[in-house]
Structures are given as C-alpha cells and as structure tokens.
Tab-separated table of C-alpha atoms in Angstrom:
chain	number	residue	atom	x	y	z
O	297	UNK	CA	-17.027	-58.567	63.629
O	298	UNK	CA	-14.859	-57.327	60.541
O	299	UNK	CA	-17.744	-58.858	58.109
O	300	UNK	CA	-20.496	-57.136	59.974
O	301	UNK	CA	-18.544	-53.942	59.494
O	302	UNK	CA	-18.486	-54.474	55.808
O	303	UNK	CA	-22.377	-55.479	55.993
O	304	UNK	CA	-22.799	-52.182	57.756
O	305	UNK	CA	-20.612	-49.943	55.315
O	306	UNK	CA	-22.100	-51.313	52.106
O	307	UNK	CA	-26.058	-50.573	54.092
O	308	UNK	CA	-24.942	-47.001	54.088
O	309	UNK	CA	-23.522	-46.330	51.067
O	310	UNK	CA	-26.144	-48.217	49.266
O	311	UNK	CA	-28.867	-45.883	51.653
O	312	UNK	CA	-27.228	-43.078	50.513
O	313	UNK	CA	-27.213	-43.997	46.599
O	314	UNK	CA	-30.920	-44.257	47.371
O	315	UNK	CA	-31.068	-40.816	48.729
O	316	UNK	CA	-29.244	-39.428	46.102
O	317	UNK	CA	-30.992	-41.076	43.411
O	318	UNK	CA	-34.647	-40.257	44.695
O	319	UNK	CA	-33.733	-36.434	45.121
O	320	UNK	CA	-32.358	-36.328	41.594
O	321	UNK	CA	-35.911	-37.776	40.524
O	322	UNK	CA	-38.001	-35.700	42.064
O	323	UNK	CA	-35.878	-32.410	40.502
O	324	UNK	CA	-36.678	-33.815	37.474
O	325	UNK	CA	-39.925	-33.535	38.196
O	326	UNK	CA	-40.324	-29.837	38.888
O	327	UNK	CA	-43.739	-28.543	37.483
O	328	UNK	CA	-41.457	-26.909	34.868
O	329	UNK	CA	-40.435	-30.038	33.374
O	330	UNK	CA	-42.662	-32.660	33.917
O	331	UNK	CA	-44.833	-34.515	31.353
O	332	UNK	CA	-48.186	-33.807	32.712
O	333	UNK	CA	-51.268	-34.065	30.138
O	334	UNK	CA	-49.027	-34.552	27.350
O	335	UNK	CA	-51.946	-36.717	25.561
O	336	UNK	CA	-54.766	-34.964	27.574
O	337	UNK	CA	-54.017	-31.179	28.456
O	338	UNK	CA	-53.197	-30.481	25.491
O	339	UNK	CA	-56.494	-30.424	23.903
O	340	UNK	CA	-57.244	-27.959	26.893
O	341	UNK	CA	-56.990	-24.147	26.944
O	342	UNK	CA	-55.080	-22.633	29.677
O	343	UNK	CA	-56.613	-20.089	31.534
O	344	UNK	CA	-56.837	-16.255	29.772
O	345	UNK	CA	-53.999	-15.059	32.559
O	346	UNK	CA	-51.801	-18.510	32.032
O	347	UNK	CA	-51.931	-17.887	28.389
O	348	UNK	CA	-50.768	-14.053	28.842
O	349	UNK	CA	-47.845	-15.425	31.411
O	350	UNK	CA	-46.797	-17.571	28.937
O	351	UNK	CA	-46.828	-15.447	26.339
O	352	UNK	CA	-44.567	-12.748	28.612
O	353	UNK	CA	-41.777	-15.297	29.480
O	354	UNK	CA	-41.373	-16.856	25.827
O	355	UNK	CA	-40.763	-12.766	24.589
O	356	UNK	CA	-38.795	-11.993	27.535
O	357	UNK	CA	-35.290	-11.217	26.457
O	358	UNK	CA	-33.670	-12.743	29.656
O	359	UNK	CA	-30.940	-14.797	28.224
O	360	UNK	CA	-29.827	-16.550	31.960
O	361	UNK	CA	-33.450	-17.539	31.625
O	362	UNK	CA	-33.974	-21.222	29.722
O	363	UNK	CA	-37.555	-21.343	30.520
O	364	UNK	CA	-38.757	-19.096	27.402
O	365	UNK	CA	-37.221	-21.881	24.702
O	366	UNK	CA	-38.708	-24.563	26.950
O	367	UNK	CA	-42.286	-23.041	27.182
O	368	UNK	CA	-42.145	-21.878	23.212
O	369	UNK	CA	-41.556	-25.945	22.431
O	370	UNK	CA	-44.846	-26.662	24.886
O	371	UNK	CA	-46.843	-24.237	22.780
O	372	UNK	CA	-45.184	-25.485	19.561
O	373	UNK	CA	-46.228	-29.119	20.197
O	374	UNK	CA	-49.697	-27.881	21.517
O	375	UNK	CA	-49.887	-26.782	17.776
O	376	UNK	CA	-49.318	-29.749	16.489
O	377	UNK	CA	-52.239	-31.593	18.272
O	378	UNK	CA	-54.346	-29.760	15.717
O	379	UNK	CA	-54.746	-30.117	12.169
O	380	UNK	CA	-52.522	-28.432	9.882
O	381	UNK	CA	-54.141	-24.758	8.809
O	382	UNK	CA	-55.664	-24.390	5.380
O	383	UNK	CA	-54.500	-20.365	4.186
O	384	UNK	CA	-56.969	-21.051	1.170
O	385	UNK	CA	-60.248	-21.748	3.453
O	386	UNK	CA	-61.405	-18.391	4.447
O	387	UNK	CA	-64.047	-17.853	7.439
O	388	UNK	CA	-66.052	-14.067	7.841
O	389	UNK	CA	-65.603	-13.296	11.698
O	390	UNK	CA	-67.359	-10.363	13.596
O	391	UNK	CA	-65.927	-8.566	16.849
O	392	UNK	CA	-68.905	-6.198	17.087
O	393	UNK	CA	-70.512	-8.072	20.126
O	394	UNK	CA	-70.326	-6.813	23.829
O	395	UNK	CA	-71.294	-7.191	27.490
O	396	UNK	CA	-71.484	-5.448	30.854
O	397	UNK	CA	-68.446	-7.137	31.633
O	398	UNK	CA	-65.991	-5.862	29.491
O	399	UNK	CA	-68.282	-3.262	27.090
O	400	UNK	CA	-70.338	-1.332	29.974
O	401	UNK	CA	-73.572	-2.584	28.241
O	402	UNK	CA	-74.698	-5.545	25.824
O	403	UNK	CA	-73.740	-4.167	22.160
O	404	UNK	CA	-75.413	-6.251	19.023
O	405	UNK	CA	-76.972	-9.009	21.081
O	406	UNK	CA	-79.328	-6.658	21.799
O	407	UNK	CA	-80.152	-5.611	18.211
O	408	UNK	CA	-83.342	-4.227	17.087
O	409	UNK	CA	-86.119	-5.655	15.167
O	410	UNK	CA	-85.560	-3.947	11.853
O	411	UNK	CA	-88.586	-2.765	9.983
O	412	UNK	CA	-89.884	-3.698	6.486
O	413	UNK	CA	-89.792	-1.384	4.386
O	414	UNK	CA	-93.499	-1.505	2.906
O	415	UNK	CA	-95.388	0.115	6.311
O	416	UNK	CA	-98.584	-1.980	5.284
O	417	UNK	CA	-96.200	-5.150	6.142
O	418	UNK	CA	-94.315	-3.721	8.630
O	419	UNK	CA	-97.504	-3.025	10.869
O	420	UNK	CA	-97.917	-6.840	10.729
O	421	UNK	CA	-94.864	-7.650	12.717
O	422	UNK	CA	-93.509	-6.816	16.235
O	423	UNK	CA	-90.728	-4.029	17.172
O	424	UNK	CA	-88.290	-3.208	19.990
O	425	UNK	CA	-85.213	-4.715	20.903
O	426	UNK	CA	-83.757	-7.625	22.325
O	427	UNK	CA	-83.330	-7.963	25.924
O	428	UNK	CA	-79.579	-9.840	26.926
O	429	UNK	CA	-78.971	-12.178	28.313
O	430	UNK	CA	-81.777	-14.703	27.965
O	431	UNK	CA	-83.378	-12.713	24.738
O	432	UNK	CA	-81.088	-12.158	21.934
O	433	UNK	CA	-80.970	-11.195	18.914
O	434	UNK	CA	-80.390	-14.731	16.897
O	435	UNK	CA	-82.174	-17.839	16.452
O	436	UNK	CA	-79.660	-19.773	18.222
O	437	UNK	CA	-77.992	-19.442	21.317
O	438	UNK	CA	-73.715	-19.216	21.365
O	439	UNK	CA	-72.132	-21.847	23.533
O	440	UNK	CA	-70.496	-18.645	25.244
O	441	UNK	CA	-73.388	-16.663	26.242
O	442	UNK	CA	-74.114	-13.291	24.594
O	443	UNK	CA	-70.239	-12.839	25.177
O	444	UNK	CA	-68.167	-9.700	24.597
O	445	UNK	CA	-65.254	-9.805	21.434
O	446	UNK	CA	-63.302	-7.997	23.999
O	447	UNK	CA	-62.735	-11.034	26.073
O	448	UNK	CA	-59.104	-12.648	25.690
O	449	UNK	CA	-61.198	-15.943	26.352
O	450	UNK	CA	-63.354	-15.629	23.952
O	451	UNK	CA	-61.037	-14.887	21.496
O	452	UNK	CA	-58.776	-17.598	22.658
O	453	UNK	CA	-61.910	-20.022	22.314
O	454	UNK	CA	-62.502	-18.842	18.631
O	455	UNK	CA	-58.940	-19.009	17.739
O	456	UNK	CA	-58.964	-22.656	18.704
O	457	UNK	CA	-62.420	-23.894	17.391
O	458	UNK	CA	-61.201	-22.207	13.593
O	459	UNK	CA	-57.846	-24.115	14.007
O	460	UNK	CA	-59.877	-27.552	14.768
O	461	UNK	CA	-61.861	-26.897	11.905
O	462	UNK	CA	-58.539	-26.588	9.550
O	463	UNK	CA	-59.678	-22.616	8.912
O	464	UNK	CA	-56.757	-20.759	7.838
O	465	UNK	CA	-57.868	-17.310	7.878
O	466	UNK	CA	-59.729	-15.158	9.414
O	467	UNK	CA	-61.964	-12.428	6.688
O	468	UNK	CA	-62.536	-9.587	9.773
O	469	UNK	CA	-65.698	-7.425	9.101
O	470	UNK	CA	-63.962	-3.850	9.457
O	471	UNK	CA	-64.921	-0.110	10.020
O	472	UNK	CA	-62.443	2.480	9.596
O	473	UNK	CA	-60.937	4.547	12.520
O	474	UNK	CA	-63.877	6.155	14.818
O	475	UNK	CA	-66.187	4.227	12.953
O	476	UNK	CA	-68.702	1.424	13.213
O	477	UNK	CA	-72.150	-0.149	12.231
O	478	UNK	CA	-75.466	1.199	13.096
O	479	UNK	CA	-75.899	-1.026	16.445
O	480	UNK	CA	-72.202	-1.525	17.478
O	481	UNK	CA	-69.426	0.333	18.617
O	482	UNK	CA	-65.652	1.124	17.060
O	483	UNK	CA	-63.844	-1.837	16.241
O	484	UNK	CA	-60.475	-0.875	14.724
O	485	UNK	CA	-59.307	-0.920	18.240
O	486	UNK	CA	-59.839	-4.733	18.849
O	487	UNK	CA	-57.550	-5.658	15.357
O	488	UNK	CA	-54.748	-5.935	17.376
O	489	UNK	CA	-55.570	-8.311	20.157
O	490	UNK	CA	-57.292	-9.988	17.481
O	491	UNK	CA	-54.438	-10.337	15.511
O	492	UNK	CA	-52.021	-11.948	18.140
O	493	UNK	CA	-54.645	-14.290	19.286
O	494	UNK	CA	-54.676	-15.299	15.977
O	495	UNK	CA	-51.114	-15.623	15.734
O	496	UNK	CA	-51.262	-17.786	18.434
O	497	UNK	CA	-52.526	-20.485	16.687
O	498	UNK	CA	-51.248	-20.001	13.080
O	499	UNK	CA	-54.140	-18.537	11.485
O	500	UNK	CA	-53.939	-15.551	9.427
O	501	UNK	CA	-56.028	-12.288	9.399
O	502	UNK	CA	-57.608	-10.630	6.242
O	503	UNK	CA	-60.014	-7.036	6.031
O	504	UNK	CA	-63.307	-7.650	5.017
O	505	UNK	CA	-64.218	-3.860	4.322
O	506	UNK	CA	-67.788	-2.590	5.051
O	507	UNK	CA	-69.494	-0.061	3.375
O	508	UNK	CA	-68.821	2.727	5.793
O	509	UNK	CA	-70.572	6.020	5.113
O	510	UNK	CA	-69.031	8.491	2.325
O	511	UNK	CA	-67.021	5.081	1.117
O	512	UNK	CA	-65.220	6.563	-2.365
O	513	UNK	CA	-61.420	5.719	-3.889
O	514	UNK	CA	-59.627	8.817	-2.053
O	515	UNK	CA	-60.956	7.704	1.885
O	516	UNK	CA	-60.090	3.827	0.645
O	517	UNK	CA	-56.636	4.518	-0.551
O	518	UNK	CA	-56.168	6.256	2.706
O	519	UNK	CA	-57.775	3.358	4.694
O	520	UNK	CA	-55.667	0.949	2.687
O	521	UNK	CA	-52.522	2.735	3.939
O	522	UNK	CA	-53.745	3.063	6.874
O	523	UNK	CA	-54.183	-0.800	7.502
O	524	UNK	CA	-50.683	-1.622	6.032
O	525	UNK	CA	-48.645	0.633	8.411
O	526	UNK	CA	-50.754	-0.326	11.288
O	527	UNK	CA	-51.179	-3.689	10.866
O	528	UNK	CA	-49.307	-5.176	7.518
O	529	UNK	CA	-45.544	-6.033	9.821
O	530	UNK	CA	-47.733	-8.187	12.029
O	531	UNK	CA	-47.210	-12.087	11.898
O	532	UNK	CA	-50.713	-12.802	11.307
O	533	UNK	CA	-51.246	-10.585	8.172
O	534	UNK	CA	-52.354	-12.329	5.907
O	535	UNK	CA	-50.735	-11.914	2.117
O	536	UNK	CA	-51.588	-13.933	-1.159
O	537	UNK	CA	-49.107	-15.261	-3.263
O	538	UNK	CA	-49.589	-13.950	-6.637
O	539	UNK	CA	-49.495	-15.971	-10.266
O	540	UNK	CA	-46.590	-13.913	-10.797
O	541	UNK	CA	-44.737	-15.058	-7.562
O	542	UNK	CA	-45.481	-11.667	-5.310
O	543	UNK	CA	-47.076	-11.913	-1.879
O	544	UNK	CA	-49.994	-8.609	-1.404
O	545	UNK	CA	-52.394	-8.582	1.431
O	546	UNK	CA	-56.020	-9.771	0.248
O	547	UNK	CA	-59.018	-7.477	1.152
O	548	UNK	CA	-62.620	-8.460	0.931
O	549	UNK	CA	-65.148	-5.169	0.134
O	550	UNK	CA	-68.373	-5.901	0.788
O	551	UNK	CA	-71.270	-4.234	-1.312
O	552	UNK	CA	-68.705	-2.970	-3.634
O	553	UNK	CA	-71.107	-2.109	-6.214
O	554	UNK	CA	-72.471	0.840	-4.371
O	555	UNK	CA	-69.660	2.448	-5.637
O	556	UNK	CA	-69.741	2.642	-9.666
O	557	UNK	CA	-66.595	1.026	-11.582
O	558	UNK	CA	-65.350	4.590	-12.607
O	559	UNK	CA	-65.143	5.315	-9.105
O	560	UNK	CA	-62.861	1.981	-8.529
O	561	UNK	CA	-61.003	2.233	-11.503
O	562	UNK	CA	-59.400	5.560	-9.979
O	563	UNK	CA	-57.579	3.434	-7.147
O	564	UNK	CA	-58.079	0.074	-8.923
O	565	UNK	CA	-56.479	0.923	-12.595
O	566	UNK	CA	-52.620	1.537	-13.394
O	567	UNK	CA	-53.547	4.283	-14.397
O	568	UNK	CA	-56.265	5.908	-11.948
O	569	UNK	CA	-56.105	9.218	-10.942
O	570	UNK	CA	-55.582	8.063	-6.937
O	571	UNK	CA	-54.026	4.434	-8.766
O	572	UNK	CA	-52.905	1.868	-5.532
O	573	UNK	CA	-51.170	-0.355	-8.143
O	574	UNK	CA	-47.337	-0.578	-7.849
O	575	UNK	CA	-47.462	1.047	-4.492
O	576	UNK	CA	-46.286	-0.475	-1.589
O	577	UNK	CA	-50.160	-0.276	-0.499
O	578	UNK	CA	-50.749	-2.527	-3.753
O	579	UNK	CA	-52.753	-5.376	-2.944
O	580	UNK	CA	-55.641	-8.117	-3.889
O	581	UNK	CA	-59.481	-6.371	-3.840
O	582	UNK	CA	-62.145	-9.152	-3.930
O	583	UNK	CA	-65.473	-7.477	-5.017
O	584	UNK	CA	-69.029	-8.669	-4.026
O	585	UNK	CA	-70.943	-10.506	-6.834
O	586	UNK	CA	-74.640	-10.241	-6.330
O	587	UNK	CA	-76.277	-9.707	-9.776
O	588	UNK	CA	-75.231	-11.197	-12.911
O	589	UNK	CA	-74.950	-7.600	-14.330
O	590	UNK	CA	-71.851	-7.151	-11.920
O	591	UNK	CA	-70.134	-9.664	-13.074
O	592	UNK	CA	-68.506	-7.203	-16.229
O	593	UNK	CA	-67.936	-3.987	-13.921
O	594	UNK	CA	-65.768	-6.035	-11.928
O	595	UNK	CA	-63.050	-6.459	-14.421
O	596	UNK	CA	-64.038	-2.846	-15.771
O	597	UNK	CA	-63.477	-1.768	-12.143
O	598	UNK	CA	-60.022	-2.792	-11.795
O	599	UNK	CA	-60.998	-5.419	-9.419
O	600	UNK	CA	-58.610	-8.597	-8.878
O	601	UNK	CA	-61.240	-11.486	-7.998
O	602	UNK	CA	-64.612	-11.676	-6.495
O	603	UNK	CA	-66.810	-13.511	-3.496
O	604	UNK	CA	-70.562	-14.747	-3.125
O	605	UNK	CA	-71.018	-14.314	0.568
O	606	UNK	CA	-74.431	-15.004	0.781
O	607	UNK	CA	-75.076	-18.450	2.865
O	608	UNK	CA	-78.535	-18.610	0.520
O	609	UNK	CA	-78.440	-20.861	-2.796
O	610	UNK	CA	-80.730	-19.198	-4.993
O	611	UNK	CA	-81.002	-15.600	-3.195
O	612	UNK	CA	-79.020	-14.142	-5.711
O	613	UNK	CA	-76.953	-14.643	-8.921
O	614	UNK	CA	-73.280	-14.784	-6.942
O	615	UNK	CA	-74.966	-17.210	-4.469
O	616	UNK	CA	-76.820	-19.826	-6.542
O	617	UNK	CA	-75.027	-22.803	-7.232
O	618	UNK	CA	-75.464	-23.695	-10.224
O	619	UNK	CA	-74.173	-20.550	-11.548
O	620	UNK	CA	-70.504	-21.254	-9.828
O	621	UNK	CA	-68.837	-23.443	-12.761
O	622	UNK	CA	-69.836	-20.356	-15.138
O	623	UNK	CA	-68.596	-18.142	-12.647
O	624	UNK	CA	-65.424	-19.536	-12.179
O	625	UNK	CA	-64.979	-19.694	-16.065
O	626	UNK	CA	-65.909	-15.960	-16.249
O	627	UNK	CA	-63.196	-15.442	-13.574
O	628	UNK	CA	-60.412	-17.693	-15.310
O	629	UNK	CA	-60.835	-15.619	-18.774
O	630	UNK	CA	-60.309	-12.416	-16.960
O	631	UNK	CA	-57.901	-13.571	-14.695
O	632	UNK	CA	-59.729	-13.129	-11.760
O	633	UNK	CA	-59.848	-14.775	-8.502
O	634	UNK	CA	-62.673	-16.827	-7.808
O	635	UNK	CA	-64.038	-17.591	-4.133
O	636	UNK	CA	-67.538	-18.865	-3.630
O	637	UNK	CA	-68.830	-18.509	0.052
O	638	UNK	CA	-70.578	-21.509	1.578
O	639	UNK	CA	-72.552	-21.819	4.315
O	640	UNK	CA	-74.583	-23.919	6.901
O	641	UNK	CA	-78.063	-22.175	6.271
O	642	UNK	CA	-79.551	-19.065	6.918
O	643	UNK	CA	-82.424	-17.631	9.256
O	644	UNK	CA	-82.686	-13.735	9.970
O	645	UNK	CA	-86.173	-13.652	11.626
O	646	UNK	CA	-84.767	-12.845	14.978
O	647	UNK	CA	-83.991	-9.441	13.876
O	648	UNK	CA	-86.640	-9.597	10.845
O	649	UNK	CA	-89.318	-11.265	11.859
O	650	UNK	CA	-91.023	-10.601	8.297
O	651	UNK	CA	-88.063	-12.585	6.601
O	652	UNK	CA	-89.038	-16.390	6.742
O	653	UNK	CA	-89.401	-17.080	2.964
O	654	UNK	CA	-85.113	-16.369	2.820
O	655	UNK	CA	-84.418	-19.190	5.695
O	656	UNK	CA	-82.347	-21.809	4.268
O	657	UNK	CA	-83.068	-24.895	6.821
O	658	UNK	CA	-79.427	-26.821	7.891
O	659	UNK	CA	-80.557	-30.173	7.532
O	660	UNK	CA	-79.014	-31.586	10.163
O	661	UNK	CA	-75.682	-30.798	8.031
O	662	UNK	CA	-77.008	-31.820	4.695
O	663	UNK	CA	-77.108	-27.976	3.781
O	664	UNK	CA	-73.729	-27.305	4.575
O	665	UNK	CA	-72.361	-30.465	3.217
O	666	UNK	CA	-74.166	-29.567	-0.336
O	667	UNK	CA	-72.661	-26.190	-0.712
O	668	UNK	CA	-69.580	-26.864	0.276
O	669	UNK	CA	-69.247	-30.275	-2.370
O	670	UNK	CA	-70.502	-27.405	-4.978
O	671	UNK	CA	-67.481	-24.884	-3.952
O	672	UNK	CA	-65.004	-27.571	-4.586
O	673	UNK	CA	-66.665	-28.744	-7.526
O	674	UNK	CA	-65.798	-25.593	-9.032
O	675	UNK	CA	-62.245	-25.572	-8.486
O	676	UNK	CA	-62.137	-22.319	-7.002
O	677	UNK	CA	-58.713	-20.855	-5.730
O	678	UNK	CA	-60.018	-20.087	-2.585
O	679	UNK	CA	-62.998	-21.028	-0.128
O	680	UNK	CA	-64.930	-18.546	2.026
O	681	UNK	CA	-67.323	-19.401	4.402
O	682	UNK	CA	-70.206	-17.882	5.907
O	683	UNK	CA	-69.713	-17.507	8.512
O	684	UNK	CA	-67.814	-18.370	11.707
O	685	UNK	CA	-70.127	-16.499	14.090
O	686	UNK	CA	-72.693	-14.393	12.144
O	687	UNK	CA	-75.057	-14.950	14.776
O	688	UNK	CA	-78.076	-12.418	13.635
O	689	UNK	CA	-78.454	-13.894	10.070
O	690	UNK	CA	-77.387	-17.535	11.216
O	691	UNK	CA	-75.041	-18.839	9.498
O	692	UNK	CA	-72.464	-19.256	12.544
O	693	UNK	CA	-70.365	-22.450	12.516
O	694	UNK	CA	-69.622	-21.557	16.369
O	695	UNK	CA	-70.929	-23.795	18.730
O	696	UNK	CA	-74.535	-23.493	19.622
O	697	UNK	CA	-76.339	-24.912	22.284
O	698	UNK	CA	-79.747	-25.965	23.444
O	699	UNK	CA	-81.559	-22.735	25.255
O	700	UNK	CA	-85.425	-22.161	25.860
O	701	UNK	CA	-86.407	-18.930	27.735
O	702	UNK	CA	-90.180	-18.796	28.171
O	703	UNK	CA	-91.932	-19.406	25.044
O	704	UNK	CA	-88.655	-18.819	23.177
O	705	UNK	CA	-86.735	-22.088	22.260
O	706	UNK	CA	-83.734	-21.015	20.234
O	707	UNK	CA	-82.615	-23.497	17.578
O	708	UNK	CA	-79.731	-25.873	18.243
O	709	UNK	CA	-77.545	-28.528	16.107
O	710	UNK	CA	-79.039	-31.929	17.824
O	711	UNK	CA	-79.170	-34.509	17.739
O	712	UNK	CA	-75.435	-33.694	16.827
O	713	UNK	CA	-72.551	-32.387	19.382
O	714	UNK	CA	-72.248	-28.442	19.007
O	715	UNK	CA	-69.128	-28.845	17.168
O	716	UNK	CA	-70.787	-30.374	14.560
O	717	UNK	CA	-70.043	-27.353	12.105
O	718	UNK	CA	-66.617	-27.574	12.887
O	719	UNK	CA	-66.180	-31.257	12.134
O	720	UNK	CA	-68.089	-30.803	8.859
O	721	UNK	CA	-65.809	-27.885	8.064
O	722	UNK	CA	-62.615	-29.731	8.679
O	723	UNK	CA	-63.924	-32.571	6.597
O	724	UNK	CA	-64.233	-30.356	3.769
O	725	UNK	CA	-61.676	-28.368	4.234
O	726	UNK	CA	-59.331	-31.161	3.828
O	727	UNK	CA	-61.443	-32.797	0.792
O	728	UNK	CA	-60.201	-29.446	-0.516
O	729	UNK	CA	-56.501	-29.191	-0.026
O	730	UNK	CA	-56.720	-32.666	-1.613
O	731	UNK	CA	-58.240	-31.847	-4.701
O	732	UNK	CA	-55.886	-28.840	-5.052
O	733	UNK	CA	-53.093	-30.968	-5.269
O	734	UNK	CA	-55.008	-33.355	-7.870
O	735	UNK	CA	-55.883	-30.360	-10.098
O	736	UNK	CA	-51.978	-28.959	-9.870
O	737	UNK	CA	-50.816	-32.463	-11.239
C-alpha cells in the first residue's frame, strides 16, 4: 500500500513538471518571439500598415517597453538578407507618377504624344493622350500598374528592388517648392516620405535638379539652402566624402548648360558674386555633359564633376562609349568627378511616336551588360544609371511585365524573369566595388 503511495506521488509530481514545462514552452512562443519565416519571410514585405506599426513602436520612447529593441533587431537582420549597399552606384528615380487612388486622377501615365517640331513631320504621326490604365504612356508595362509615387507600397517595393540590386543611392529628379514638370504635379512634398522609406533600407538620397523655369545662380543658391535645412539632418542624405577628407551633399543638375558658365561661376567660384563655396550650403555640383564643347565650361563654370545620363551610346558626345576613357582623363586633369550613366536601352515612341531611329534595343540584357563593362572600364569614381523607373523614355530597370491591350502589346523582358534588370545590376554593381578595391591597391 505504502509503495503504491509512492507510485502515486511521483505520477503527480512528474504530471505536474509536465504542466509546468509545456506552459513555459508555449510562452516562449508568443507571436512576439517566435522564429517564424526566419529563412522565408524575410525575403517578404510586410504589409504598408505593418511596416508603419513597426516603425511607431521601434521610435516609441516607452522605456518599460522591450519590444522596440526586439523589433529594431528583426528589421536589422531583415537587412542583412540583402546585399550590402553600394553608395558609389547611383540610380535616377522619378516620383512624378499618380492615380485615382491616392492623386485624384492618373498624372504622367497619361502623358501626351509630344509633337515634332518640323509640322510637315509632325502631320505624319498621331496626337492625344494616353488613356490609364490599360493605355499608357511607355512601351512597357510596370509590374505595379500605372501606380501612384504617393503609395507607401510602392515606395516600399522600390526601396527593396534598389537594395536587391546593390543600388546605393537614390539621384531624385526634383522641382523646387510649388513647382513641377509640364505633365505632373509638385513633388517637393513627397521628399520626405521618400526619404525615410529610403532610410529604411540603407540607401541614400541625392537631388537631381531639373531645369525649372527662370533657373539662374541667385534662385539655386536659395534652392540649395533650401534643401539643406529641409532635408540635409535626415539619415538618408546622402554626402560625398571629399579627396580632402570632408563629407558635402552631391547634387546632379540636369541640362546645366542652359545656363552659361559666367552664370555658374557666380555660385560655383570662391569668388562669385552669390559664391556657395565655404558655406555651410557648400557642396558637390555634377554638370550634364552632352557636347564635346561642354566639356571646358565645366571646369570654367566652377563645376566639381560631371554625368552622361543618356541611356543611348552614340546619341551624344557624354553618352558614346568610346569617348569615356578620354573623358575620364579630361576629368582626372581637372580634378573633376567622373560618372558615366549606363543603361538597359532606350525607346521613347510611346510619347514620340516619330522617334524610332534613337531606340537602343536591350538585347535580351546584352545592351545593358555592354555599357555597364564600358563604365567600369573607365574607372570612374562613381556609377549612375539610367534609370530605375524612367518609364516614358524606357530605360526602367523596374520590373516589367507581359501586357497586350487590343492591338497594343507592350514590350516585356522574356524570356527572362522581370527582375532580370535587377540581377544584371547587382552583378555589376559588385564587379564594381571589386575593381575599386583593385585600383586603390
């Protein structure tokens, strides 16, 4: 009887251990905690309103609360799933595109066909606009639908597909205050969420400066301040370190040379009457090289380094290949910056129709692949690319997708995946960071 008492007593205690031991399992598995997706999820985007939850709780400034450290380590080794960012590979990214949705109306996919400017030829080809969402104004059709920069999805998507692709930075086309492009609408206003998105994923942000109407030194200096109190404290700012060691944001200015080099000298020289230099708005201007003849008002200008942009070997001087190597030795004598713009090909005649004989076919790649191997070939300091999602000229390294809408079948990237572009432009990117470090040896 005594032994079957023990029997019994050891049964319950050893029940009870069980008890114990299962309920301190299944705390540890709270949906705080747990290891879900670790391998899979994250490669996955969280929903737009996740993301923004998450983003609350790691700021908050609770300190009972231990869930902000514990989420900011999730996102941390979310970042690490990706390849590490490369600061000197520089993609041009537009925000000017809307929809109904978050815009009231479609703005850019809609976009005109523009007009030659010879009326005999222009008679020859259609006009009107594009009708969203089926009819758009591009030859290929985005993975996201004519979507809206507005949308913390989208920008979330683009933020990610960059960081895949080893981008580091971000060259945003930018109006000034109250100001935009003939078909879209202000865009100043997006910078910020723009910004923190990027942030997000450790990429940086640079201004690539359009030429906005009554563009002259005065309105720029202004517009340069402008941009550094706004935006220059911001994590995602992107500054260049210097030969001599000092770290000044980098701005891109398209079609500089519709301003003469007088004009540039005044906020581009030490000495200029409206002089920048030495300021704490000081910084690193990167003109546009189109014709050869530009290449000596650069220096003349006060500029600190220049860019191709064009996605079109042989279009112009700054574009053409074979020119680069000369280019870059130009730039090295003057002690300029150098940064070629590659591309994966080119084709406009969505918005003009009358512009076929400037179409630059992709090749399946080859394209891409070509201009790239001729950037690095160059040695250049920096890499731009054109573009990330230039959609009415074509050049977008964004995914694309298969879409045919009556007789309209929009061009696509098969028989590869529509990441394609990315892949390519991770491959390279890395084949540059490599050489880098061979030519610093």
């Amino acid at each position: 009887m005594a032994r079957f008492r023990r029997k019994s007593c050891c049964a319950l205690i050893a029940l009870a251990l069980a008890v114990f031991i299962i309920t301190v399992i299944l705390k540890s598995l709270s949906p705080e905690d747990n290891n879900f997706g670790s391998q899979f999820a994250l490669r996955l985007i969280p929903p737009p309103r996740q993301m923004e939850q998450d983003n609350n709780i790691v700021v908050s400034a609770k300190p009972a609360q231990m869930i902000p450290a514990e989420k900011a380590d999730r996102m941390e080794n979310k970042m690490q799933d990706f390849p590490e960012p490369n600061y000197n590979v520089h993609a041009f990214y537009y925000v000017w595109y809307g929809n109904p949705q978050f815009d009231g109306k479609y703005v850019h996919w809609d976009h005109p066909l523009l007009p030659h400017w010879d009326p005999k030829v222009a008679s020859g080809y259609p006009t009107g606009r594009h009708q969203p969402p089926d009819d758009i104004g591009a030859n290929f059709y985005p993975a996201l639908g004519p979507y809206s920069s507005r949308d913390p999805s989208v920008l979330e998507e683009h933020m990610r597909q960059l960081r895949t692709a080893d981008v580091g930075v971000l060259a945003v086309s930018w109006y000034p205050r109250s100001m935009n492009d003939d078909n879209g609408e202000e865009i100043d206003n997006l910078l910020p969420l723009v910004l923190d998105a990027a942030d997000k994923y450790q990429l940086k942000v640079v201004f690539h400066i359009e030429p906005y109407k009554g563009r002259d030194y005065a309105n720029m200096r202004d517009n340069i301040k402008y941009i550094v109190e706004r935006y220059g404290n911001h994590p995602a700012f992107y500054r260049y370190k210097t030969s001599t060691g000092k770290f000044l944001p980098l701005y891109y200015i398209y079609d500089s040379y519709l301003q003469t080099p007088d004009v540039w000298a005044h906020l581009l020289k030490p000495n200029g009457i409206s002089t920048i230099r030495n300021t704490l708005y000081d910084g690193i201007f990167i003109a546009l090289l189109v014709e050869e003849k530009h290449k000596k008002d650069i220096p003349t200008a006060g500029f600190d380094g220049l860019y191709t942009y064009f996605a079109t070997n042989g279009f112009t001087y700054g574009s053409s290949y074979h020119n680069w190597r000369s280019i870059k030795t130009f730039c090295d004598y003057n002690d300029l910056v150098f940064i070629p713009s590659v591309g994966p090909g080119y084709i406009d005649t969505s918005i003009r129709p009358w512009n076929s004989q400037n179409t630059r076919n992709r090749i399946n790649g080859k394209y891409y692949e070509t201009s790239f191997n001729e950037a690095v070939e160059a040695r250049p300091q920096i890499i731009s690319i054109t573009s990330f999602n230039e959609w009415h000229e074509g050049t977008q390294i964004e995914k694309a997708i298969p879409k045919t809408w009556g007789k309209t079948v929009y061009l696509d990237y098969l028989p590869y995946k529509p990441t394609v572009y990315l892949e390519i432009t991770q491959k390279w990117a890395r084949k540059f960071s490599e050489e880098q470090k061979k030519w610093l040896e």
